[in-house]
Structures are given as structure tokens and as C-alpha cells.
mmCIF file of C-alpha atoms in Angstrom:
data_model
loop_
_atom_site.group_PDB
_atom_site.id
_atom_site.type_symbol
_atom_site.label_atom_id
_atom_site.label_comp_id
_atom_site.label_asym_id
_atom_site.label_seq_id
_atom_site.Cartn_x
_atom_site.Cartn_y
_atom_site.Cartn_z
ATOM 1 C CA MET U 26 -6.820 22.931 -1.552
ATOM 2 C CA ASP U 27 -7.684 20.428 1.101
ATOM 3 C CA ALA U 28 -8.826 21.199 4.142
ATOM 4 C CA PRO U 29 -5.798 21.797 6.942
ATOM 5 C CA ASP U 30 -4.970 18.744 8.828
ATOM 6 C CA PRO U 31 -5.636 18.632 12.047
ATOM 7 C CA LEU U 32 -2.973 18.821 14.612
ATOM 8 C CA PRO U 33 -1.631 16.140 17.365
ATOM 9 C CA ARG U 34 -4.346 16.814 20.123
ATOM 10 C CA GLY U 35 -1.860 17.998 23.480
ATOM 11 C CA GLY U 36 1.436 19.214 24.306
ATOM 12 C CA ASP U 37 2.617 22.809 23.123
ATOM 13 C CA ASP U 38 5.234 22.017 20.581
ATOM 14 C CA ASP U 39 6.125 24.573 17.740
ATOM 15 C CA PRO U 40 2.736 24.377 14.894
ATOM 16 C CA LEU U 41 5.377 24.804 11.795
ATOM 17 C CA ILE U 42 7.458 21.939 13.318
ATOM 18 C CA VAL U 43 4.228 20.042 13.860
ATOM 19 C CA ALA U 44 3.099 20.589 10.552
ATOM 20 C CA LEU U 45 6.738 19.625 9.048
ATOM 21 C CA GLN U 46 6.772 16.256 10.546
ATOM 22 C CA ARG U 47 3.272 15.362 10.133
ATOM 23 C CA ARG U 48 4.323 16.574 6.170
ATOM 24 C CA LEU U 49 7.267 14.239 6.386
ATOM 25 C CA ASN U 50 5.366 10.972 7.571
ATOM 26 C CA ARG U 51 2.961 11.516 5.123
ATOM 27 C CA LEU U 52 5.705 11.755 1.982
ATOM 28 C CA ARG U 53 7.088 8.679 3.577
ATOM 29 C CA PHE U 54 4.124 6.826 3.208
ATOM 30 C CA ASP U 55 3.556 7.619 0.042
ATOM 31 C CA LEU U 56 6.516 6.332 -0.903
ATOM 32 C CA HIS U 57 5.980 3.365 0.558
ATOM 33 C CA ASP U 58 2.556 2.493 -0.943
ATOM 34 C CA GLY U 59 4.250 3.784 -4.394
ATOM 35 C CA PRO U 60 7.428 2.968 -5.602
ATOM 36 C CA GLN U 61 8.461 0.729 -3.040
ATOM 37 C CA GLN U 62 5.582 -1.722 -3.394
ATOM 38 C CA GLU U 63 6.342 -1.231 -7.337
ATOM 39 C CA VAL U 64 10.311 -3.025 -6.394
ATOM 40 C CA HIS U 65 8.905 -5.307 -4.215
ATOM 41 C CA LEU U 66 6.603 -6.855 -7.199
ATOM 42 C CA LEU U 67 9.426 -6.301 -10.152
ATOM 43 C CA ALA U 68 11.767 -8.238 -7.379
ATOM 44 C CA GLN U 69 9.190 -11.141 -6.882
ATOM 45 C CA ASP U 70 8.459 -11.365 -10.892
ATOM 46 C CA LEU U 71 12.579 -11.596 -11.810
ATOM 47 C CA ARG U 72 12.991 -14.073 -9.140
ATOM 48 C CA LEU U 73 9.830 -16.407 -10.332
ATOM 49 C CA PHE U 74 11.188 -15.888 -14.161
ATOM 50 C CA ARG U 75 14.524 -17.348 -12.824
ATOM 51 C CA ARG U 76 13.154 -20.191 -11.316
ATOM 52 C CA GLN U 77 11.035 -20.879 -14.945
ATOM 53 C CA LEU U 78 14.119 -20.091 -17.076
ATOM 54 C CA GLY U 79 16.734 -22.016 -15.385
ATOM 55 C CA PRO U 80 14.930 -25.802 -16.422
ATOM 56 C CA MET U 81 14.905 -23.992 -19.995
ATOM 57 C CA ILE U 82 18.459 -24.015 -20.295
ATOM 58 C CA ASP U 83 19.875 -26.718 -18.700
ATOM 59 C CA GLY U 84 22.601 -27.852 -21.083
ATOM 60 C CA HIS U 85 23.354 -24.912 -22.528
ATOM 61 C CA PRO U 86 26.952 -23.454 -22.159
ATOM 62 C CA ASP U 87 26.062 -20.087 -20.888
ATOM 63 C CA ARG U 88 23.376 -21.262 -18.383
ATOM 64 C CA ASP U 89 25.590 -19.977 -15.529
ATOM 65 C CA ARG U 90 26.438 -16.833 -16.688
ATOM 66 C CA ALA U 91 22.584 -16.361 -17.389
ATOM 67 C CA LEU U 92 21.472 -16.996 -14.114
ATOM 68 C CA GLY U 93 24.218 -15.229 -12.638
ATOM 69 C CA ARG U 94 23.045 -11.331 -14.557
ATOM 70 C CA LEU U 95 19.849 -12.317 -13.168
ATOM 71 C CA ASP U 96 21.191 -12.469 -9.702
ATOM 72 C CA ASP U 97 22.703 -9.477 -10.196
ATOM 73 C CA LEU U 98 19.761 -7.678 -11.326
ATOM 74 C CA ASP U 99 18.167 -9.130 -8.485
ATOM 75 C CA ALA U 100 20.559 -7.489 -6.043
ATOM 76 C CA GLN U 101 20.426 -4.529 -7.649
ATOM 77 C CA LEU U 102 16.831 -4.441 -7.107
ATOM 78 C CA VAL U 103 17.329 -4.710 -2.628
ATOM 79 C CA ALA U 104 19.443 -2.593 -3.207
ATOM 80 C CA LEU U 105 17.341 -0.086 -4.879
ATOM 81 C CA ASP U 106 14.545 -1.157 -1.885
ATOM 82 C CA ALA U 107 17.125 -0.317 0.483
ATOM 83 C CA ASP U 108 17.440 3.572 -0.903
ATOM 84 C CA LEU U 109 13.870 4.098 -1.316
ATOM 85 C CA ARG U 110 13.253 3.539 2.365
ATOM 86 C CA ARG U 111 15.900 5.869 3.032
ATOM 87 C CA LEU U 112 14.404 8.432 0.879
ATOM 88 C CA SER U 113 11.420 11.012 3.141
ATOM 89 C CA THR U 114 10.751 13.347 0.104
ATOM 90 C CA ALA U 115 8.378 13.256 -3.007
ATOM 91 C CA ALA U 116 6.902 15.630 -5.362
ATOM 92 C CA ARG U 117 3.881 13.813 -5.963
ATOM 93 C CA SER U 118 1.911 10.982 -4.584
ATOM 94 C CA PRO U 119 2.098 8.077 -7.348
ATOM 95 C CA LEU U 120 -0.970 7.043 -6.294
ATOM 96 C CA LEU U 121 -2.962 10.192 -7.894
ATOM 97 C CA GLU U 122 -2.200 9.780 -11.163
ATOM 98 C CA GLU U 123 -5.621 8.595 -12.381
ATOM 99 C CA SER U 124 -9.126 9.251 -10.679
ATOM 100 C CA LEU U 125 -10.022 7.277 -7.514
ATOM 101 C CA ALA U 126 -12.311 4.751 -9.709
ATOM 102 C CA ASP U 127 -9.064 3.964 -12.269
ATOM 103 C CA GLY U 128 -6.882 3.747 -9.343
ATOM 104 C CA LEU U 129 -8.978 0.870 -7.481
ATOM 105 C CA ALA U 130 -9.495 -0.634 -10.565
ATOM 106 C CA GLN U 131 -5.653 -0.802 -11.569
ATOM 107 C CA LEU U 132 -5.235 -2.198 -7.992
ATOM 108 C CA ALA U 133 -7.836 -5.046 -8.811
ATOM 109 C CA GLU U 134 -6.164 -5.758 -12.189
ATOM 110 C CA ALA U 135 -2.595 -6.232 -10.370
ATOM 111 C CA PHE U 136 -4.188 -8.116 -7.563
ATOM 112 C CA HIS U 137 -5.762 -10.216 -10.418
ATOM 113 C CA ARG U 138 -2.541 -10.982 -11.964
ATOM 114 C CA ARG U 139 -0.529 -12.116 -9.175
ATOM 115 C CA THR U 140 -2.907 -13.804 -7.668
ATOM 116 C CA GLY U 141 -6.046 -15.509 -9.927
ATOM 117 C CA ILE U 142 -8.112 -13.922 -7.313
ATOM 118 C CA VAL U 143 -10.695 -10.869 -8.883
ATOM 119 C CA PRO U 144 -11.511 -8.484 -6.018
ATOM 120 C CA ARG U 145 -15.532 -7.769 -5.840
ATOM 121 C CA THR U 146 -15.742 -4.091 -5.718
ATOM 122 C CA GLU U 147 -18.462 -1.912 -4.743
ATOM 123 C CA VAL U 148 -18.049 1.945 -4.473
ATOM 124 C CA SER U 149 -20.834 3.869 -3.128
ATOM 125 C CA GLY U 150 -21.818 7.665 -2.834
ATOM 126 C CA SER U 151 -19.976 10.234 -5.111
ATOM 127 C CA VAL U 152 -16.149 10.137 -4.821
ATOM 128 C CA ASP U 153 -15.180 13.009 -7.009
ATOM 129 C CA GLU U 154 -14.786 15.517 -4.535
ATOM 130 C CA LEU U 155 -12.863 13.765 -2.166
ATOM 131 C CA THR U 156 -9.515 15.908 -1.402
ATOM 132 C CA ASP U 157 -6.148 14.410 -2.742
ATOM 133 C CA SER U 158 -4.960 13.829 0.813
ATOM 134 C CA GLN U 159 -8.506 11.551 1.331
ATOM 135 C CA GLN U 160 -7.961 9.715 -2.277
ATOM 136 C CA ILE U 161 -4.644 8.741 -1.267
ATOM 137 C CA ALA U 162 -5.356 7.416 1.938
ATOM 138 C CA VAL U 163 -8.574 5.410 0.184
ATOM 139 C CA LEU U 164 -6.270 3.684 -2.340
ATOM 140 C CA SER U 165 -3.238 3.580 0.041
ATOM 141 C CA ILE U 166 -5.564 1.508 2.641
ATOM 142 C CA VAL U 167 -6.345 -0.869 -0.272
ATOM 143 C CA ARG U 168 -3.526 -1.209 -1.753
ATOM 144 C CA GLU U 169 -1.475 -2.246 1.598
ATOM 145 C CA SER U 170 -4.997 -4.255 2.393
ATOM 146 C CA LEU U 171 -4.354 -6.241 -1.168
ATOM 147 C CA SER U 172 -0.576 -6.569 -0.931
ATOM 148 C CA ASN U 173 -0.896 -8.434 2.304
ATOM 149 C CA ILE U 174 -3.463 -10.465 1.343
ATOM 150 C CA ARG U 175 -1.185 -11.576 -1.701
ATOM 151 C CA ARG U 176 1.646 -12.354 0.381
ATOM 152 C CA HIS U 177 0.068 -13.816 3.710
ATOM 153 C CA SER U 178 -3.348 -14.793 3.724
ATOM 154 C CA GLU U 179 -4.069 -17.450 1.168
ATOM 155 C CA ALA U 180 -7.555 -16.188 0.561
ATOM 156 C CA ASP U 181 -9.939 -17.463 -1.942
ATOM 157 C CA ASN U 182 -12.616 -13.869 -2.090
ATOM 158 C CA VAL U 183 -11.695 -10.738 -2.003
ATOM 159 C CA GLU U 184 -14.176 -7.626 -1.192
ATOM 160 C CA ILE U 185 -13.240 -4.078 -1.245
ATOM 161 C CA ALA U 186 -16.654 -1.946 -0.440
ATOM 162 C CA ILE U 187 -16.376 2.552 -0.202
ATOM 163 C CA ALA U 188 -19.008 4.391 0.876
ATOM 164 C CA ALA U 189 -18.696 8.270 0.435
ATOM 165 C CA GLY U 190 -21.305 9.525 2.749
ATOM 166 C CA GLU U 191 -21.642 13.104 3.386
ATOM 167 C CA GLU U 192 -19.702 13.020 6.509
ATOM 168 C CA SER U 193 -17.229 10.409 6.364
ATOM 169 C CA ILE U 194 -15.566 7.785 3.958
ATOM 170 C CA VAL U 195 -15.431 4.209 5.052
ATOM 171 C CA VAL U 196 -13.269 1.795 3.319
ATOM 172 C CA GLU U 197 -13.357 -1.575 4.155
ATOM 173 C CA VAL U 198 -11.600 -4.265 2.490
ATOM 174 C CA ARG U 199 -12.284 -8.014 3.809
ATOM 175 C CA ASP U 200 -10.862 -11.213 3.120
ATOM 176 C CA ASP U 201 -11.293 -15.211 4.082
ATOM 177 C CA GLY U 202 -7.826 -16.048 4.093
ATOM 178 C CA SER U 203 -5.572 -17.385 7.166
ATOM 179 C CA GLY U 204 -5.706 -14.562 9.024
ATOM 180 C CA PHE U 205 -3.449 -13.334 11.813
ATOM 181 C CA ALA U 206 -2.891 -11.561 15.417
ATOM 182 C CA PRO U 207 -2.493 -7.804 14.620
ATOM 183 C CA GLU U 208 -2.002 -6.532 18.256
ATOM 184 C CA VAL U 209 1.484 -9.388 17.787
ATOM 185 C CA GLU U 210 2.281 -8.774 14.301
ATOM 186 C CA ALA U 211 2.042 -5.087 13.553
ATOM 187 C CA PRO U 212 4.359 -4.202 15.740
ATOM 188 C CA ALA U 213 6.777 -6.993 15.532
ATOM 189 C CA ALA U 214 6.452 -5.432 11.639
ATOM 190 C CA ALA U 215 7.302 -2.064 12.462
ATOM 191 C CA ARG U 216 10.333 -2.956 14.214
ATOM 192 C CA SER U 217 11.653 -4.649 11.507
ATOM 193 C CA GLY U 218 11.069 -1.902 9.102
ATOM 194 C CA HIS U 219 7.479 -3.222 7.369
ATOM 195 C CA LEU U 220 5.556 0.354 7.637
ATOM 196 C CA GLY U 221 1.920 -1.123 5.968
ATOM 197 C CA LEU U 222 0.222 -1.610 8.820
ATOM 198 C CA VAL U 223 1.194 1.046 11.129
ATOM 199 C CA GLY U 224 1.162 3.069 7.688
ATOM 200 C CA MET U 225 -2.501 2.742 7.336
ATOM 201 C CA ARG U 226 -3.164 4.099 10.918
ATOM 202 C CA GLU U 227 -1.299 6.983 10.923
ATOM 203 C CA ARG U 228 -1.982 8.112 7.334
ATOM 204 C CA THR U 229 -5.815 7.896 8.558
ATOM 205 C CA GLU U 230 -5.252 9.807 12.027
ATOM 206 C CA MET U 231 -3.633 11.990 10.418
ATOM 207 C CA LEU U 232 -6.810 12.946 8.226
ATOM 208 C CA GLY U 233 -8.810 12.850 11.821
ATOM 209 C CA GLY U 234 -9.752 8.770 10.532
ATOM 210 C CA ARG U 235 -9.342 6.154 12.193
ATOM 211 C CA THR U 236 -8.795 2.454 11.295
ATOM 212 C CA GLU U 237 -9.426 -0.715 12.419
ATOM 213 C CA ILE U 238 -7.850 -4.254 11.658
ATOM 214 C CA ASP U 239 -10.278 -6.943 12.778
ATOM 215 C CA SER U 240 -8.641 -10.655 12.557
ATOM 216 C CA VAL U 241 -7.913 -13.780 14.066
ATOM 217 C CA PRO U 242 -5.710 -16.832 12.975
ATOM 218 C CA GLY U 243 -7.532 -18.743 11.206
ATOM 219 C CA GLY U 244 -9.612 -16.055 9.559
ATOM 220 C CA PRO U 245 -11.112 -13.578 8.149
ATOM 221 C CA THR U 246 -9.464 -10.487 8.134
ATOM 222 C CA VAL U 247 -11.409 -7.105 7.902
ATOM 223 C CA VAL U 248 -9.470 -3.711 6.920
ATOM 224 C CA SER U 249 -11.705 -0.899 7.677
ATOM 225 C CA ALA U 250 -11.008 2.682 7.834
ATOM 226 C CA SER U 251 -12.974 5.957 8.093
ATOM 227 C CA LEU U 252 -12.423 9.403 7.478
ATOM 228 C CA PRO U 253 -14.159 12.580 8.126
ATOM 229 C CA ARG U 254 -15.452 13.615 4.962
ATOM 230 C CA TRP U 255 -14.474 17.748 3.341
ATOM 231 C CA PRO U 256 -15.116 18.533 -0.304
ATOM 232 C CA ALA U 257 -12.046 19.943 -2.428
ATOM 233 C CA GLU U 258 -12.224 23.350 -3.215
ATOM 234 C CA PRO U 259 -12.311 24.189 -6.545
ATOM 235 C CA ALA U 260 -8.883 25.741 -8.468
#
């Protein structure tokens, strides 16, 4: 059982309403970090397949029909992505089907398959007794950071470091890519419905921690987060 999340400071809001809103926000980010990312990757793979298939079937009488069918599937994925954005509830985070170590390995492998880059991963300290919320936060930060690197960074090297101490958990994802201006691009992304960078910050804050994004155009970029640690209570 997780320790209770810290309530927002200040204000006289009903604690029940505050807790409910916090839970809804958390589920929204779980959805973004899980199924929505998978749909996005599937759509990218489908579009790549369409581009590869086109030249292979040039001259075939059913070429236009086959490519049209792929376009239909692409449109269905776009519609599914829109539906996922509207959902605000989920039973369990999709990031917690395995252990934290297994989850990190799967994220690194998926990143390698799509970019050819093998992230250097280092885990220190004991992560076995982290709560579900802490594990979700760690995996979410790593996953969103790798997703942004894959889409925008053009990096050659990526490093993931997780240090679990007695009082805190520190997560850091570093890349040597093109960099960006967080103070400009993060608010613009949030206004357009892309919650990744904002979601990392809000998820960490809900657990009493903080997230920092250190980057400038030209790079490098370092995403770091620190969470206060409390052990999961035994069942």
C-alpha cells in the first residue's frame, strides 16, 4: 500500500475533491505513458511499411487498393489516438506489468530497435521496495524522455541513471542530441495537447518530488527527477 500522496499546499479545497482530482490526473498520465504511446509507435511503423511497400508493388493491378487499405488503417489509428486522449480512467498502469528492472530493459530494447542506439543504463541502490506510484513515475520519466529523444533529438548517445537512496530516488536521462528551449517548447506542447513534458513534472510533483529539464538548442539535454522515498508496505 502506498504512502498517501502529499496534498497541494495552500487553499481550503475539500480534501476528497483534491484527492479525486489528483487521481484523475494520475490516470490521465498513465494513459498517455502507456496505450497512447503504443498507438503512436504503431502508426509510425504502419506509415514506414506503406512507404516501403509502394515501390515493391509498382505495376501491380491492386496496388492502389492495397495502399488505400493501409491509409484506412492509419486513419483508424488516428481516431483511436483521439479516443485515448479523451479517456480519463484506467484500472491499472500499463507500466507495471513487470518489475522495474524488466520495464527499464523493455524500454531500452524498444528504443534500440527504432533508433539503433543502445542506451547506457545504470541502476544503483535497491529498487525492489519502491511503491507502485514510485515505479510508475520512474518508468514514465524514462519512457517519455526516450520518446522525445527518438522524435526530436538526433542523438548518438543516451544514458539512463537511476539511484535509489535511503531518502530519495533520482532519475536522470541524458542525450547528446540537438537540444531545445524547455521554457518555450514545453508550454507550446501542452497547449497543443501533448502532455509529455508537463506530465513528467506533474506526476513527480504529485509524489512530492521535482523534475528539471536542462537543455539549450544545440544540446545536450538532461532530464532529471527526484522523488522522496518511502517503502511499500507488505501485503
